Amino acid sequence: MKLIKFILKYKKTFFLLAIAMLIASCVEEIPLESEGFEEAIVIEGSISNELKQHEIKLSRVYAIDSTGPSALSGADIRVIGNSEFIFQESEPGVYVSRDSFAAQPGVNYQLQISANGEEYESTPMQLSGSSSIGVLQANRIDYGGENGVAITLNNQSTNESANYYRYEYVETFKFNSNYFKVNDLILVDGQPVEVPKQKEEYTCYQTNKSQEIILSNTNSLSEDSVNDLLIKFIPSDSPSLSNRYSLLVKQYVISREAYTYYEILEELSGLDNVFTQSQPGFLAGNISNINNPEEKVIGYFDISSVSTKRIYFDYEDFYDPESIRPRFVPYASCEVSLPSTATLIAQLEQDIVRWSSTTPSGAFMVVPTRCVDCTRFGSNVKPEFWED
């Protein structure tokens, strides 16, 4: 995903002149065409010391006038280490190791790929030491002109070779819909009928993976410690803070070469527009075509040791429990209506309203579905790891 984001920006630079012409012209629209487009293979994946089935993704960069990335199917993928690990295609462009395995210290691992008649391989790589996450902390702060909750990380390693780090996270939060309801309206023989609630729609959970590149290095420090590294900042108006929040952080100890690669990738993917003075060039990794070294291959294969830590906190830990909590849907957008029978039937067919209450005369009052159905924004299934 991070590579794909970079490629989008990288490809745009090939069409700088066309974009400039488009902006300069206020009369005639100039379509962007991928004339001179140069194709390149994209390889995403790394192996860790986690005992699991590892994953490698293959795709090709795509022109600015195409619909999206092109998955590369039908490849033969293996990792050679203290044994040979075969990867099988689970979905287009996604390859998963047939067996679970964990990278071992002192062993060289090499990625080998055969695709479309071409042979690719990485340089041999080893684990780059290990380090555990010490402390995750959540604090309410002002950051970049916004108030919110910052989650920071601290650790200290006794391994001299663990100087370079990459981080990922998975956030999961519990939230409620704006209103709690006990009944539903359904259509029976084409007419609205009030019935007991059909499913849980008040309490839900949403899970999101990190998209940004988070790096840290301690190579220039007297001791190998990471202090107050900002992992995630959550603005106070984010619905993710409205009830209970959890963040799972993964720390990867990586090589210096991998760190340099991700550092450049982070810089290039952070370019806001194609008119910046720093125009990106091709970002080479450690994977090449055996028979055609001049072919451009995007990606880096690395071996990492991984440590994880999870943090939980509640809305009340940082905010007044009686205050108005942030919501996916503003309360002002949740007005109760009393539609005619014909209108109500049409709205129920399109699932845009739900039951709110019934008038003494038997007419149905309704609210927009998004105000009472939390499954519009998440899942009503409680995650197995969740702790209340």
Coordinates of C-alpha atoms in Angstrom, one line a residue:
M1 CA 0.0 0.0 0.0
K2 CA 2.8 2.5 0.9
L3 CA 4.6 1.6 -2.4
I4 CA 1.4 2.1 -4.4
K5 CA 0.9 5.5 -2.8
F6 CA 4.5 6.4 -3.8
I7 CA 4.0 5.1 -7.3
L8 CA 1.0 7.3 -7.8
K9 CA 3.1 10.4 -7.0
Y10 CA 6.1 9.0 -8.9
K11 CA 4.2 8.4 -12.0
K12 CA 2.7 11.9 -11.9
T13 CA 6.1 13.4 -12.5
F14 CA 6.3 11.8 -15.9
F15 CA 3.4 14.0 -16.9
L16 CA 4.5 17.3 -15.4
L17 CA 4.3 19.1 -18.7
A18 CA 0.9 17.8 -19.5
I19 CA -0.5 18.8 -16.1
A20 CA 1.0 22.3 -16.4
M21 CA -0.6 22.7 -19.8
L22 CA -3.9 21.6 -18.3
I23 CA -3.8 24.1 -15.5
A24 CA -2.8 26.9 -17.9
S25 CA -5.7 26.2 -20.2
C26 CA -9.1 27.4 -19.0
V27 CA -10.9 26.7 -22.3
E28 CA -10.1 23.2 -23.5
E29 CA -9.6 20.1 -21.3
I30 CA -6.4 18.2 -22.2
P31 CA -6.6 14.5 -21.3
L32 CA -3.6 13.0 -19.6
E33 CA -2.1 10.2 -21.6
S34 CA 0.6 7.7 -20.6
E35 CA 2.8 8.3 -23.7
G36 CA 6.3 7.1 -22.9
F37 CA 5.0 5.1 -19.8
E38 CA 7.6 2.7 -18.5
E39 CA 6.4 -0.4 -16.8
A40 CA 8.0 -1.7 -13.7
I41 CA 7.3 -4.6 -11.3
V42 CA 6.5 -3.8 -7.7
I43 CA 7.4 -6.3 -5.0
E44 CA 6.0 -5.8 -1.4
G45 CA 6.9 -8.1 1.4
S46 CA 9.2 -8.9 4.3
I47 CA 9.9 -11.9 6.5
S48 CA 10.0 -11.7 10.3
N49 CA 10.8 -13.8 13.3
E50 CA 7.1 -14.3 13.8
L51 CA 5.9 -17.9 13.4
K52 CA 3.2 -17.4 10.8
Q53 CA 2.4 -17.7 7.1
H54 CA 4.3 -14.8 5.5
E55 CA 3.0 -12.8 2.5
I56 CA 4.5 -11.4 -0.7
K57 CA 2.6 -9.1 -3.1
L58 CA 3.3 -8.6 -6.8
S59 CA 1.9 -5.9 -9.1
R60 CA 3.0 -3.6 -11.8
V61 CA 3.1 0.2 -11.7
Y62 CA 0.3 1.7 -13.8
A63 CA -0.2 4.7 -16.0
I64 CA -2.0 7.8 -14.8
D65 CA -4.8 7.2 -17.2
S66 CA -5.5 3.6 -16.1
T67 CA -8.0 2.4 -13.5
G68 CA -5.5 1.1 -10.9
P69 CA -2.7 -1.2 -10.1
S70 CA -2.3 -4.4 -12.1
A71 CA -1.9 -7.5 -9.9
L72 CA 0.8 -9.9 -11.2
S73 CA -0.5 -13.5 -11.1
G74 CA 0.9 -16.8 -11.9
A75 CA 4.4 -16.2 -10.4
D76 CA 6.5 -18.8 -8.7
I77 CA 7.8 -17.5 -5.4
R78 CA 10.1 -19.0 -2.8
V79 CA 12.3 -17.9 0.0
I80 CA 15.6 -19.7 0.5
G81 CA 17.1 -19.9 4.0
N82 CA 17.8 -22.8 6.3
S83 CA 15.1 -24.5 4.2
E84 CA 13.0 -23.7 1.1
F85 CA 9.7 -22.0 1.7
I86 CA 7.2 -22.1 -1.1
F87 CA 4.6 -19.3 -1.6
Q88 CA 1.2 -19.9 -3.2
E89 CA -1.2 -17.4 -4.7
S90 CA -4.2 -16.8 -2.4
E91 CA -5.7 -14.0 -4.5
P92 CA -4.5 -12.1 -7.6
G93 CA -1.1 -10.8 -6.9
V94 CA -1.0 -12.0 -3.2
Y95 CA 1.2 -14.9 -2.3
V96 CA 1.2 -16.6 1.1
S97 CA 3.8 -19.1 2.3
R98 CA 2.4 -22.7 2.2
D99 CA 3.8 -23.4 5.7
S100 CA 4.3 -21.2 8.8
F101 CA 7.9 -20.4 9.6
A102 CA 9.9 -17.8 11.5
A103 CA 13.2 -16.2 10.5
Q104 CA 16.2 -17.4 12.5
P105 CA 19.3 -15.4 13.6
G106 CA 22.4 -15.9 11.6
V107 CA 20.7 -17.3 8.6
N108 CA 20.8 -15.7 5.1
Y109 CA 17.4 -15.5 3.4
Q110 CA 16.9 -14.8 -0.2
L111 CA 13.7 -14.0 -2.1
Q112 CA 13.4 -15.7 -5.6
I113 CA 10.6 -15.0 -8.0
S114 CA 9.9 -16.3 -11.5
A115 CA 7.2 -14.3 -13.3
N116 CA 6.3 -13.9 -17.0
G117 CA 9.5 -15.6 -18.1
E118 CA 11.7 -13.4 -16.0
E119 CA 13.8 -14.3 -12.9
Y120 CA 14.2 -12.0 -9.9
E121 CA 16.1 -12.3 -6.7
S122 CA 17.0 -10.2 -3.7
T123 CA 20.3 -9.9 -2.0
P124 CA 20.7 -12.3 0.9
M125 CA 19.5 -10.8 4.1
Q126 CA 19.7 -11.6 7.8
L127 CA 17.9 -10.6 11.0
S128 CA 19.2 -7.2 12.3
G129 CA 19.1 -7.8 16.0
S130 CA 16.1 -7.6 18.3
S131 CA 14.5 -5.0 20.6
S132 CA 11.2 -5.0 22.6
I133 CA 8.8 -2.1 23.0
G134 CA 9.1 -0.8 26.5
V135 CA 6.2 1.6 27.1
L136 CA 3.3 2.9 25.1
Q137 CA 1.7 6.0 26.6
A138 CA -1.4 8.1 25.7
N139 CA -1.6 11.7 26.7
R140 CA -3.9 14.6 25.8
I141 CA -1.9 17.3 24.1
D142 CA -2.0 20.2 21.5
Y143 CA -0.3 19.1 18.3
G144 CA -0.1 21.0 15.1
G145 CA -2.8 23.5 16.3
E146 CA -5.2 20.7 17.3
N147 CA -6.1 19.2 20.6
G148 CA -6.2 15.5 20.9
V149 CA -4.6 12.3 22.2
A150 CA -1.1 11.4 21.3
I151 CA 0.3 7.8 21.6
T152 CA 4.0 7.7 22.0
L153 CA 6.5 4.9 22.3
N154 CA 9.7 4.3 24.4
N155 CA 12.1 1.4 24.3
Q156 CA 15.6 0.5 25.1
S157 CA 17.7 -2.3 23.5
T158 CA 20.7 -4.1 24.8
N159 CA 21.5 -5.4 21.3
E160 CA 24.1 -3.2 19.6
S161 CA 22.9 -4.1 16.1
A162 CA 19.3 -3.0 16.7
N163 CA 19.7 0.7 15.6
Y164 CA 17.0 1.0 12.9
Y165 CA 13.3 0.7 13.4
R166 CA 10.1 0.7 11.4
Y167 CA 6.6 0.8 12.9
E168 CA 3.1 -0.2 12.0
Y169 CA -0.1 -0.1 14.0
V170 CA -3.6 -1.4 13.9
E171 CA -6.2 0.8 15.7
T172 CA -9.5 -0.6 16.9
F173 CA -12.2 1.4 18.6
K174 CA -15.6 0.9 20.2
F175 CA -18.4 3.3 19.4
N176 CA -22.1 3.7 19.7
S177 CA -24.7 4.9 17.2
N178 CA -26.4 8.2 18.0
Y179 CA -29.6 6.6 19.4
F180 CA -30.6 3.3 20.9
K181 CA -33.6 1.6 19.5
V182 CA -35.6 -1.5 20.6
N183 CA -37.8 -2.1 17.5
D184 CA -37.4 -2.2 13.7
L185 CA -39.6 -1.4 10.8
I186 CA -39.8 -3.9 8.1
L187 CA -42.0 -4.4 5.1
V188 CA -44.5 -7.3 5.2
D189 CA -46.6 -7.7 2.1
G190 CA -45.5 -4.3 1.1
Q191 CA -46.6 -2.6 4.3
P192 CA -44.5 -1.2 7.2
V193 CA -44.7 -3.4 10.3
E194 CA -43.1 -2.8 13.7
V195 CA -41.1 -5.8 15.0
P196 CA -38.4 -6.4 17.7
K197 CA -34.9 -5.2 16.8
Q198 CA -33.4 -7.6 14.3
K199 CA -29.7 -7.2 15.1
E200 CA -27.2 -5.3 17.3
E201 CA -26.9 -1.8 15.9
Y202 CA -26.0 0.3 18.9
T203 CA -22.5 -0.8 19.7
C204 CA -19.9 -1.5 17.0
Y205 CA -16.1 -1.7 16.4
Q206 CA -14.0 -0.3 13.6
T207 CA -10.4 -1.5 12.8
N208 CA -7.9 0.4 10.6
K209 CA -4.3 -0.3 9.6
S210 CA -1.6 2.4 9.5
Q211 CA -0.8 3.8 6.0
E212 CA 2.1 6.1 6.8
I213 CA 5.7 5.2 7.1
I214 CA 7.0 5.5 10.7
L215 CA 10.8 5.3 11.2
S216 CA 13.3 5.8 14.0
N217 CA 17.0 5.3 14.3
T218 CA 19.4 5.4 17.3
N219 CA 22.6 5.0 15.3
S220 CA 23.9 8.5 16.3
L221 CA 22.9 8.1 20.0
S222 CA 25.1 7.0 22.9
E223 CA 22.6 4.3 23.8
D224 CA 20.0 2.4 21.7
S225 CA 16.8 3.9 23.1
V226 CA 13.8 5.4 21.4
N227 CA 12.2 8.1 23.4
D228 CA 8.7 9.7 23.0
L229 CA 8.3 8.6 19.4
L230 CA 4.9 9.8 18.2
I231 CA 3.1 6.8 16.7
K232 CA -0.4 8.2 16.4
F233 CA -2.2 11.5 17.1
I234 CA -6.0 11.4 17.3
P235 CA -7.8 14.8 17.1
S236 CA -10.4 15.4 19.8
D237 CA -13.3 15.5 17.3
S238 CA -12.5 12.0 15.9
P239 CA -15.3 9.5 16.5
S240 CA -12.6 6.9 17.4
L241 CA -12.3 8.6 20.8
S242 CA -16.0 8.5 21.6
N243 CA -15.9 5.3 23.7
R244 CA -13.0 3.0 24.1
Y245 CA -9.8 2.9 22.0
S246 CA -7.0 0.4 21.4
L247 CA -3.8 0.6 19.4
L248 CA -1.6 -2.4 18.6
V249 CA 1.9 -1.3 17.7
K250 CA 4.4 -3.4 15.8
Q251 CA 8.1 -2.6 16.0
Y252 CA 10.4 -4.0 13.2
V253 CA 14.1 -4.0 13.8
I254 CA 15.4 -3.5 10.2
S255 CA 18.8 -3.1 8.5
R256 CA 20.4 0.2 7.7
E257 CA 19.9 -0.4 4.0
A258 CA 16.1 -1.0 4.6
Y259 CA 15.9 2.1 6.8
T260 CA 17.5 4.2 4.0
Y261 CA 15.0 2.7 1.4
Y262 CA 12.0 3.5 3.6
E263 CA 13.3 6.9 4.5
I264 CA 13.5 7.9 0.8
L265 CA 10.1 6.3 0.1
E266 CA 8.7 8.3 3.0
E267 CA 10.1 11.5 1.6
L268 CA 8.9 10.9 -2.0
S269 CA 5.4 9.7 -0.9
G270 CA 5.1 12.9 1.2
L271 CA 5.5 15.2 -1.8
D272 CA 2.3 17.3 -2.0
N273 CA 2.4 18.1 -5.7
V274 CA 4.4 17.7 -8.8
F275 CA 5.7 21.2 -8.8
T276 CA 8.1 20.7 -5.8
Q277 CA 11.7 21.5 -6.5
S278 CA 12.7 18.0 -5.4
Q279 CA 11.5 15.8 -8.2
P280 CA 11.6 12.0 -7.4
G281 CA 13.6 9.7 -9.5
F282 CA 13.5 5.9 -9.6
L283 CA 13.8 4.3 -6.1
A284 CA 15.9 1.2 -6.3
G285 CA 15.7 -1.5 -3.7
N286 CA 17.6 -4.8 -3.2
I287 CA 15.7 -6.9 -5.8
S288 CA 16.9 -7.3 -9.4
N289 CA 16.2 -9.2 -12.6
I290 CA 18.9 -11.9 -12.9
N291 CA 19.0 -11.8 -16.7
N292 CA 18.3 -8.1 -17.2
P293 CA 19.9 -6.0 -14.4
E294 CA 18.7 -2.8 -16.2
E295 CA 15.0 -3.6 -15.6
K296 CA 13.5 -1.3 -12.9
V297 CA 12.2 -3.3 -9.9
I298 CA 10.5 -1.4 -7.1
G299 CA 10.5 -2.9 -3.6
Y300 CA 12.7 -4.1 -0.8
F301 CA 13.0 -7.5 0.8
D302 CA 14.0 -7.4 4.4
I303 CA 14.2 -9.7 7.4
S304 CA 13.0 -8.2 10.6
S305 CA 12.5 -9.1 14.2
V306 CA 9.2 -8.0 15.5
S307 CA 7.8 -7.0 18.9
T308 CA 4.3 -5.8 19.7
K309 CA 2.4 -4.0 22.4
R310 CA -1.2 -2.9 22.8
I311 CA -2.6 0.0 24.7
Y312 CA -6.3 0.8 25.8
F313 CA -7.9 3.9 27.0
D314 CA -11.4 5.3 27.5
Y315 CA -13.0 8.6 26.6
E316 CA -13.3 9.4 30.3
D317 CA -9.6 9.1 30.7
F318 CA -9.1 12.4 28.9
Y319 CA -12.5 14.1 28.5
D320 CA -15.5 15.1 30.6
P321 CA -17.8 12.1 30.6
E322 CA -20.8 14.4 30.5
S323 CA -19.6 16.3 27.4
I324 CA -20.9 15.8 23.9
R325 CA -18.9 13.0 22.4
P326 CA -17.7 13.0 18.7
R327 CA -19.9 11.0 16.4
F328 CA -19.8 9.8 12.8
V329 CA -23.1 11.6 12.2
P330 CA -23.8 15.0 13.8
Y331 CA -26.9 15.0 16.0
A332 CA -28.2 17.9 13.9
S333 CA -28.4 15.5 10.9
C334 CA -30.6 13.0 12.9
E335 CA -34.0 14.8 12.8
V336 CA -37.1 12.7 13.4
S337 CA -39.6 12.7 10.6
L338 CA -43.1 11.5 10.1
P339 CA -43.4 10.5 6.4
S340 CA -46.5 9.5 4.6
T341 CA -47.1 5.8 4.1
A342 CA -46.1 5.9 0.5
T343 CA -42.9 7.8 1.3
L344 CA -42.1 5.5 4.2
I345 CA -42.4 2.4 2.1
A346 CA -40.0 3.9 -0.5
Q347 CA -37.6 4.9 2.3
L348 CA -37.7 1.4 3.9
E349 CA -37.1 -0.2 0.5
Q350 CA -34.0 1.8 0.1
D351 CA -33.0 1.3 3.8
I352 CA -32.5 5.0 4.4
V353 CA -34.7 5.3 7.6
R354 CA -35.3 3.2 10.7
W355 CA -37.9 3.2 13.4
S356 CA -37.8 5.9 16.1
S357 CA -41.2 5.8 17.8
T358 CA -44.8 5.4 17.1
T359 CA -47.4 8.1 17.5
P360 CA -50.7 7.6 19.5
S361 CA -52.5 7.3 16.2
G362 CA -50.2 4.5 15.1
A363 CA -48.1 6.5 12.6
F364 CA -44.4 5.7 12.4
M365 CA -41.8 8.3 13.2
V366 CA -38.3 7.5 11.7
V367 CA -34.8 8.8 11.7
P368 CA -32.0 8.3 9.1
T369 CA -30.5 4.8 9.2
R370 CA -27.0 6.1 9.7
C371 CA -28.1 7.6 13.1
V372 CA -29.2 4.4 14.6
D373 CA -27.2 1.7 12.8
C374 CA -23.6 1.6 13.8
T375 CA -22.9 -1.2 11.3
R376 CA -22.8 1.5 8.6
F377 CA -19.4 2.5 10.0
G378 CA -18.1 -0.7 11.6
S379 CA -18.8 -4.3 12.7
N380 CA -21.2 -5.3 15.5
V381 CA -18.9 -8.3 16.2
K382 CA -16.7 -7.8 19.2
P383 CA -13.0 -8.6 18.3
E384 CA -11.6 -11.7 20.1
F385 CA -8.8 -9.7 21.7
W386 CA -11.0 -6.9 23.0
E387 CA -10.9 -6.0 26.7
D388 CA -13.6 -3.9 28.2

